[in-house]
Amino acid sequence: MTSTGVSGAALAELGTGFTGEVIVPDGSAYDEARTLFNAMIDRRPAVIAQCASTGDVVRAIGFARSAGLEIAVRGGGHGVAGAAATDGGLVVDLRRMNAVTVDPGARTARAGGGATMSHLDRATEAFGLATTGGRVSTTGVGGFTLGGGSGWLERKYGLACDNLVEVELVTADGERIRASEDEHPELFWALHGGGGNFGAATSLTFRLYPLPAVTVGILLWPPEAGPDVVRAYRDFMVTAPGEVGGAAIYLTAPPEDFVPEPLVGRLALALVLTYAGTGPEADAAIAPMLALGHTGGGVLEMPYADLQCMLDDPPGFRNYWSAEYLASLPDEAVDAFCDRAADMVVPSASQHILLPQGGAVANTGTHYPIPWRTAPWVVHPLGLWEATADDERAISWARDLRTDMRPWSAGAVYLNFIGDEGPDRVMAGLGAGNYRRLAAVKARYDPANVFHLNHNIRPG
């Protein structure tokens, strides 16, 4: 036996015909290969199978099952719960399968299961096309989309999963399946919010939209201005067109040219204003927020892919995220949101976020298992910090913010925004009726619950 607990002969068998790379704990690439975005997760897989083809994925899953190894599937490795790694099991690592092919005539893009948003956005940018992606470029396309896919363009074009054309995946039995409206339609339905419960997604094809550039505003205020600014933003978003997205964010003001010196390194309120397009319509749409008299910041036109990487956080931070979706946002809720910002770890990369929904989020794909899409607002404490000494404070801030906002809660939650918060929250993320239907799909495609390192749906 090797140090992995897997025999050398078995590993040699896995490696035969494997076009990627098989990495084990005594290999020089092991520590880098097992590292996730969330530095709080420190797991040691027995085998990391860095797949370069769908055939590799089939071989890796079959090997793990025959060896009795727990399976984790890694796309971007960005999820806060650390489900892309396993202690003592096998990681089906898709990161080498990151190619993106764009068909500009059909306005579609096919992304490999290991592609990040940067891969997808840069590929479509060359043709003046885009689709809804995450709010940072490092997010893995697969996990993001299968969980629903919330991003800056969602109010105009819907969630990422609303723009899925087809998904190719490998099941627990090693079967290669293409799911679409016409092939395996019930599975295709389940892949709109059900996450990685049904197999390893090796490619995803998306509908694209003409979008050569976007208009982006980042406006800053000192924290004491927060309640008035957030109320104004709330009222503004009620009538804002679908092209307008954005967020109200308490954060540590960075040392950038557009940040006044007194705010640098301190808590500040930022309004991020996005408009899917440029020109007079964009200027008119965001003008009411510019009239508030911001302390710092400004407005730019840029390619959508540049917007996507503006708020990227480098890896290596400790992470804790959560969310509360709101049925309403009265003045009392605004005050509660703003007051709790004082408990953030500052300075840090943490963000205390209020996001608007509405538009195409609320009226597209309503038959999919995504009960949170009808909520008009979501509060999203996104904790990223460096020192272990700040763990308790950062986690308490996130949990306390949820508690503060619970009087206005809609009850549902986007599972990509949270870690492991228990089965009740999984149910809240999918809906009880949807869960029963999803469990039946799970029983058909993964009856042994092989793919359980996720917001798990148990086979019905």
XYZ file of C-alpha atoms in Angstrom:
460
model
C 0.000 0.000 0.000
C 1.072 3.599 -0.566
C 0.836 6.457 1.931
C -2.613 7.164 0.477
C -4.030 3.845 1.633
C -4.462 2.931 -2.043
C -2.183 0.296 -3.499
C 0.495 1.257 -5.952
C -0.897 -1.283 -8.371
C -4.336 0.330 -8.196
C -2.863 3.779 -8.796
C -0.938 2.432 -11.752
C -4.168 1.040 -13.146
C -5.838 4.442 -12.760
C -2.919 6.101 -14.525
C -3.069 3.764 -17.509
C -4.762 5.702 -20.289
C -5.334 8.695 -18.012
C -4.525 11.826 -20.043
C -4.402 14.222 -17.111
C -2.320 13.821 -13.949
C -2.787 11.665 -10.861
C -1.471 13.413 -7.754
C -0.870 11.703 -4.382
C 0.258 13.075 -0.991
C 3.971 12.405 -1.479
C 4.019 14.307 -4.789
C 5.549 17.771 -5.096
C 2.329 19.207 -6.583
C 0.054 17.842 -3.861
C -0.259 20.791 -1.461
C -0.938 23.290 -4.215
C -3.431 20.938 -5.872
C -5.449 20.392 -2.691
C -5.639 24.062 -1.632
C -9.097 25.658 -1.819
C -10.218 29.281 -1.930
C -11.366 29.100 1.704
C -8.247 28.851 3.865
C -10.331 27.480 6.743
C -10.655 24.196 4.815
C -7.600 21.946 5.172
C -8.402 18.495 3.788
C -6.015 15.806 2.582
C -7.375 13.672 -0.254
C -5.842 10.265 -0.914
C -5.854 10.940 -4.658
C -6.351 14.050 -6.785
C -7.274 13.087 -10.341
C -6.651 16.165 -12.473
C -8.770 15.220 -15.465
C -8.027 16.445 -18.967
C -10.958 14.758 -20.726
C -14.387 13.281 -20.130
C -12.764 9.867 -20.394
C -10.533 10.789 -17.461
C -13.612 11.732 -15.426
C -15.241 8.377 -16.187
C -12.046 6.555 -15.203
C -11.605 8.552 -11.965
C -15.177 7.975 -10.791
C -14.989 4.283 -11.587
C -11.654 3.943 -9.760
C -12.939 5.740 -6.664
C -16.047 3.597 -6.468
C -14.161 0.339 -6.898
C -11.646 1.423 -4.226
C -14.366 2.578 -1.831
C -13.136 6.182 -1.842
C -15.361 9.175 -1.121
C -15.659 11.430 -4.184
C -15.409 15.211 -4.314
C -15.776 17.116 -7.579
C -13.731 20.273 -8.039
C -14.518 22.916 -10.618
C -13.275 26.282 -9.389
C -12.859 25.277 -5.740
C -14.403 28.618 -4.758
C -17.328 27.361 -2.654
C -17.186 28.424 0.983
C -18.157 24.995 2.378
C -15.073 23.324 0.921
C -17.082 20.590 -0.807
C -14.455 20.403 -3.552
C -12.136 18.435 -1.248
C -12.329 15.251 0.800
C -10.248 13.766 3.592
C -8.877 10.423 2.429
C -11.017 10.247 -0.714
C -10.586 11.088 -4.379
C -10.990 14.544 -5.929
C -12.236 14.633 -9.508
C -10.393 17.847 -10.382
C -11.793 19.420 -13.556
C -9.597 22.512 -13.695
C -7.669 21.328 -16.753
C -10.986 21.091 -18.613
C -11.392 24.855 -18.846
C -11.713 25.524 -22.583
C -14.529 27.780 -23.797
C -15.861 27.601 -27.376
C -18.062 30.449 -28.629
C -20.483 30.191 -31.549
C -21.168 33.864 -32.345
C -23.802 33.014 -34.950
C -25.866 30.927 -32.562
C -24.926 33.219 -29.655
C -23.887 30.312 -27.443
C -20.769 29.366 -25.495
C -19.699 25.914 -24.354
C -17.550 25.991 -21.207
C -15.595 23.065 -19.824
C -16.501 21.896 -16.337
C -13.315 23.382 -14.901
C -13.689 26.840 -16.456
C -13.862 29.899 -14.235
C -15.918 32.987 -14.962
C -12.757 34.635 -16.290
C -12.391 31.897 -18.927
C -16.013 32.322 -20.003
C -16.132 36.122 -19.881
C -12.875 36.669 -21.782
C -13.896 34.183 -24.486
C -17.286 35.803 -25.097
C -15.853 39.337 -24.837
C -14.003 38.796 -28.127
C -17.375 38.655 -29.896
C -19.117 41.452 -27.964
C -21.271 38.871 -26.176
C -21.921 38.003 -22.527
C -24.180 36.102 -20.176
C -24.905 36.340 -16.471
C -21.866 35.323 -14.434
C -20.712 35.583 -10.853
C -19.596 38.851 -9.315
C -15.932 37.825 -9.319
C -13.846 36.243 -12.060
C -12.421 33.370 -9.977
C -15.735 31.571 -9.425
C -16.054 28.182 -11.131
C -18.683 28.213 -13.884
C -20.037 24.728 -13.089
C -20.844 24.955 -9.388
C -21.983 28.562 -9.759
C -24.469 27.759 -12.513
C -25.817 24.463 -11.166
C -26.589 26.227 -7.887
C -28.567 28.934 -9.708
C -26.042 31.594 -10.629
C -26.625 35.135 -9.301
C -24.644 38.001 -10.857
C -24.547 41.618 -12.000
C -26.562 40.995 -15.191
C -29.338 38.910 -13.644
C -31.995 41.642 -13.574
C -31.661 41.968 -17.354
C -30.836 38.433 -18.549
C -31.923 36.178 -15.688
C -29.817 33.875 -13.552
C -26.951 31.898 -15.083
C -28.994 28.689 -14.990
C -31.851 30.416 -16.820
C -29.455 30.693 -19.762
C -28.392 27.047 -19.819
C -28.872 25.327 -23.168
C -27.432 21.962 -22.167
C -25.190 20.241 -19.636
C -22.947 17.258 -20.256
C -22.148 15.207 -17.164
C -20.820 11.886 -15.967
C -23.071 9.989 -13.555
C -22.052 7.880 -10.585
C -22.182 4.802 -12.829
C -19.806 6.389 -15.344
C -22.515 7.078 -17.906
C -22.033 10.120 -20.127
C -25.262 12.103 -20.366
C -26.341 15.220 -22.221
C -29.213 17.008 -20.447
C -31.334 19.626 -22.197
C -34.981 20.528 -22.712
C -35.205 17.571 -25.123
C -32.809 15.034 -23.560
C -33.204 13.940 -19.943
C -35.529 16.932 -19.359
C -36.228 16.073 -15.709
C -32.511 15.984 -14.977
C -32.119 19.268 -16.871
C -34.768 20.787 -14.610
C -32.918 19.515 -11.531
C -29.644 21.078 -12.704
C -31.246 24.523 -12.349
C -30.513 24.924 -8.632
C -29.918 21.335 -7.515
C -26.143 21.736 -7.601
C -23.679 18.908 -8.070
C -25.946 16.196 -6.702
C -26.465 14.360 -9.982
C -23.020 13.922 -11.502
C -19.792 15.630 -12.531
C -20.590 18.345 -15.093
C -17.950 18.196 -17.824
C -19.377 21.008 -19.963
C -22.138 23.614 -19.869
C -23.560 25.504 -22.851
C -25.007 29.004 -22.369
C -27.183 31.450 -24.272
C -25.341 34.755 -24.915
C -26.434 38.356 -25.440
C -24.883 41.305 -27.308
C -23.056 43.377 -24.691
C -19.892 45.147 -25.883
C -19.530 47.200 -22.703
C -21.162 48.134 -19.401
C -21.396 51.269 -17.306
C -20.096 50.937 -13.754
C -20.301 53.356 -10.874
C -18.581 52.918 -7.521
C -19.663 55.660 -5.131
C -18.314 55.998 -1.577
C -19.522 57.554 1.667
C -18.401 57.474 5.305
C -20.376 54.863 7.285
C -22.544 57.399 9.137
C -24.166 58.338 5.823
C -25.235 54.719 5.359
C -28.888 54.740 6.480
C -29.848 57.704 4.292
C -27.944 56.421 1.266
C -29.298 52.872 1.565
C -32.884 54.173 1.866
C -32.374 56.258 -1.257
C -30.914 53.228 -3.047
C -33.856 51.072 -1.961
C -36.349 53.574 -3.352
C -34.310 54.005 -6.545
C -34.286 50.265 -7.287
C -38.085 50.010 -7.093
C -38.422 51.691 -10.506
C -34.938 51.056 -11.965
C -34.965 49.296 -15.356
C -33.753 45.718 -15.653
C -30.444 46.886 -17.094
C -29.535 48.309 -13.665
C -27.879 46.036 -11.118
C -25.480 46.560 -8.281
C -25.238 46.453 -4.509
C -24.864 48.490 -1.337
C -21.701 47.291 0.408
C -19.978 48.180 3.641
C -16.291 47.409 3.177
C -12.771 48.456 4.054
C -11.991 51.320 1.683
C -8.954 50.373 -0.437
C -5.912 52.568 -1.144
C -7.063 53.570 -4.621
C -6.981 56.936 -6.386
C -10.770 57.267 -6.265
C -10.862 56.820 -2.460
C -10.454 59.965 -0.301
C -7.488 59.641 2.067
C -9.609 59.855 5.266
C -11.534 56.722 4.207
C -8.568 54.528 3.253
C -8.302 51.487 5.515
C -11.541 52.377 7.294
C -15.145 51.232 7.138
C -17.005 52.868 4.247
C -20.284 52.456 2.400
C -20.034 51.819 -1.333
C -22.797 51.763 -3.904
C -21.895 49.615 -6.880
C -24.082 50.634 -9.833
C -24.017 48.527 -12.996
C -25.841 49.117 -16.262
C -25.943 46.558 -19.072
C -24.935 48.996 -21.779
C -23.465 52.468 -22.225
C -24.429 55.922 -23.444
C -27.211 58.374 -22.595
C -29.625 55.670 -21.393
C -27.081 54.422 -18.884
C -26.248 57.936 -17.684
C -29.915 58.783 -17.195
C -30.639 55.534 -15.385
C -28.007 56.000 -12.674
C -28.248 59.805 -12.412
C -30.448 59.772 -9.265
C -27.730 58.014 -7.289
C -25.042 60.394 -8.526
C -27.170 63.281 -7.272
C -26.776 62.078 -3.670
C -23.377 63.765 -3.384
C -20.894 60.929 -2.876
C -17.614 61.454 -1.039
C -15.482 59.450 -3.449
C -15.647 57.188 -6.478
C -16.815 57.699 -10.008
C -18.343 56.197 -13.158
C -16.623 54.324 -15.988
C -17.504 52.451 -19.161
C -15.669 49.144 -19.548
C -15.914 45.634 -20.989
C -18.130 43.356 -18.909
C -15.175 41.020 -18.280
C -13.302 43.898 -16.620
C -16.252 44.546 -14.318
C -16.193 40.872 -13.375
C -12.663 41.077 -11.971
C -12.940 44.492 -10.280
C -13.874 43.032 -6.894
C -11.768 39.864 -7.007
C -10.311 38.745 -3.701
C -7.017 36.867 -3.772
C -7.028 33.342 -2.342
C -5.649 32.569 1.096
C -8.282 34.278 3.254
C -10.354 32.538 5.880
C -13.997 32.588 4.737
C -17.448 32.477 6.256
C -20.513 33.485 4.215
C -24.239 33.458 4.806
C -27.396 35.115 3.488
C -30.917 36.155 4.388
C -33.439 36.776 1.616
C -35.948 39.517 2.416
C -39.631 39.838 1.573
C -39.458 43.572 2.321
C -36.955 46.270 3.268
C -38.639 48.872 5.499
C -36.695 51.633 7.245
C -36.272 49.443 10.337
C -34.583 46.768 8.220
C -32.277 49.344 6.633
C -31.259 50.547 10.096
C -30.614 46.996 11.280
C -28.471 46.286 8.215
C -26.416 49.447 8.625
C -25.977 49.109 12.398
C -24.513 45.604 12.185
C -21.764 46.766 9.785
C -19.862 48.079 12.805
C -19.139 44.469 13.841
C -17.204 43.618 10.662
C -13.517 42.820 10.870
C -11.884 46.040 9.614
C -9.496 46.238 7.910
C -10.201 43.025 5.998
C -11.576 41.859 2.662
C -14.991 41.222 4.254
C -18.076 42.747 2.657
C -21.435 43.513 4.283
C -23.694 43.341 1.234
C -27.268 44.256 0.300
C -28.253 43.069 -3.184
C -31.388 43.906 -5.178
C -33.225 41.243 -7.158
C -36.338 41.763 -9.276
C -36.476 42.162 -13.028
C -35.692 38.972 -14.950
C -34.717 37.159 -11.752
C -38.326 37.235 -10.606
C -40.061 36.531 -13.924
C -37.743 34.101 -15.791
C -37.473 30.358 -15.174
C -40.036 30.405 -12.399
C -40.684 26.662 -12.796
C -37.125 25.795 -11.750
C -36.323 24.747 -8.132
C -35.226 28.236 -7.050
C -37.701 29.584 -4.464
C -35.491 32.543 -3.532
C -35.824 34.266 -6.900
C -39.014 36.124 -5.885
C -37.432 37.941 -2.912
C -36.743 41.610 -3.780
C -33.619 41.896 -1.579
C -30.886 39.741 -0.090
C -28.469 40.483 2.734
C -25.161 38.676 2.211
C -22.424 38.837 4.876
C -19.281 37.800 2.981
C -16.526 37.252 5.511
C -12.889 37.099 4.372
C -10.131 37.692 6.922
C -6.562 36.591 7.630
C -6.001 35.989 11.351
C -7.389 32.939 13.158
C -7.882 35.232 16.155
C -10.678 36.947 14.195
C -12.620 33.724 13.521
C -15.162 34.084 16.309
C -15.791 37.765 15.643
C -16.221 37.295 11.892
C -18.540 34.303 12.176
C -20.620 36.000 14.885
C -21.017 39.102 12.714
C -22.385 37.037 9.828
C -24.757 35.057 12.020
C -25.916 38.114 13.953
C -26.719 39.961 10.736
C -28.964 37.088 9.683
C -30.672 37.202 13.078
C -31.161 40.960 12.792
C -32.845 40.614 9.402
C -35.024 37.609 10.219
C -38.181 39.669 10.952
C -38.288 40.550 7.235
C -37.090 37.191 5.902
C -38.663 35.542 2.871
C -37.515 32.159 4.197
C -35.710 30.906 1.071
C -31.945 31.075 0.439
C -29.476 30.786 -2.456
C -27.324 27.824 -1.473
C -24.212 29.125 -3.252
C -24.162 32.003 -0.762
C -23.891 29.796 2.335
C -21.708 27.064 3.800
C -22.924 24.013 5.696
C -25.864 25.383 7.683
C -27.779 22.122 8.043
C -30.587 20.272 6.234
C -33.253 22.861 7.044
C -31.354 25.458 5.069
C -30.939 23.039 2.150
C -34.697 22.630 2.182
C -35.090 26.422 2.296
C -32.799 26.691 -0.708
C -34.860 24.318 -2.819
C -38.413 24.365 -1.447
C -40.172 21.370 0.094
C -42.142 20.426 -3.026
C -39.117 20.850 -5.252
C -37.024 18.796 -2.855
C -39.291 15.775 -3.223
C -39.073 16.021 -6.999
C -35.300 16.512 -6.848
C -34.964 13.485 -4.576
C -36.694 11.375 -7.235
C -34.211 12.628 -9.853
C -31.375 11.881 -7.444
C -32.676 8.330 -6.952
C -32.614 7.788 -10.709
C -29.134 9.144 -11.438
C -27.289 8.654 -8.115
C -29.217 6.174 -5.945
C -26.182 5.452 -3.726
C -25.639 9.175 -3.041
C -22.092 8.992 -4.367
C -22.130 12.756 -5.002
C -22.949 13.845 -1.455
C -20.263 16.474 -0.808
C -22.585 19.365 -1.606
C -25.825 20.828 -0.310
C -27.043 17.283 -0.360
C -30.293 15.943 -1.759
C -30.844 12.440 -0.467
C -32.240 9.903 -2.952
C -36.016 9.657 -2.680
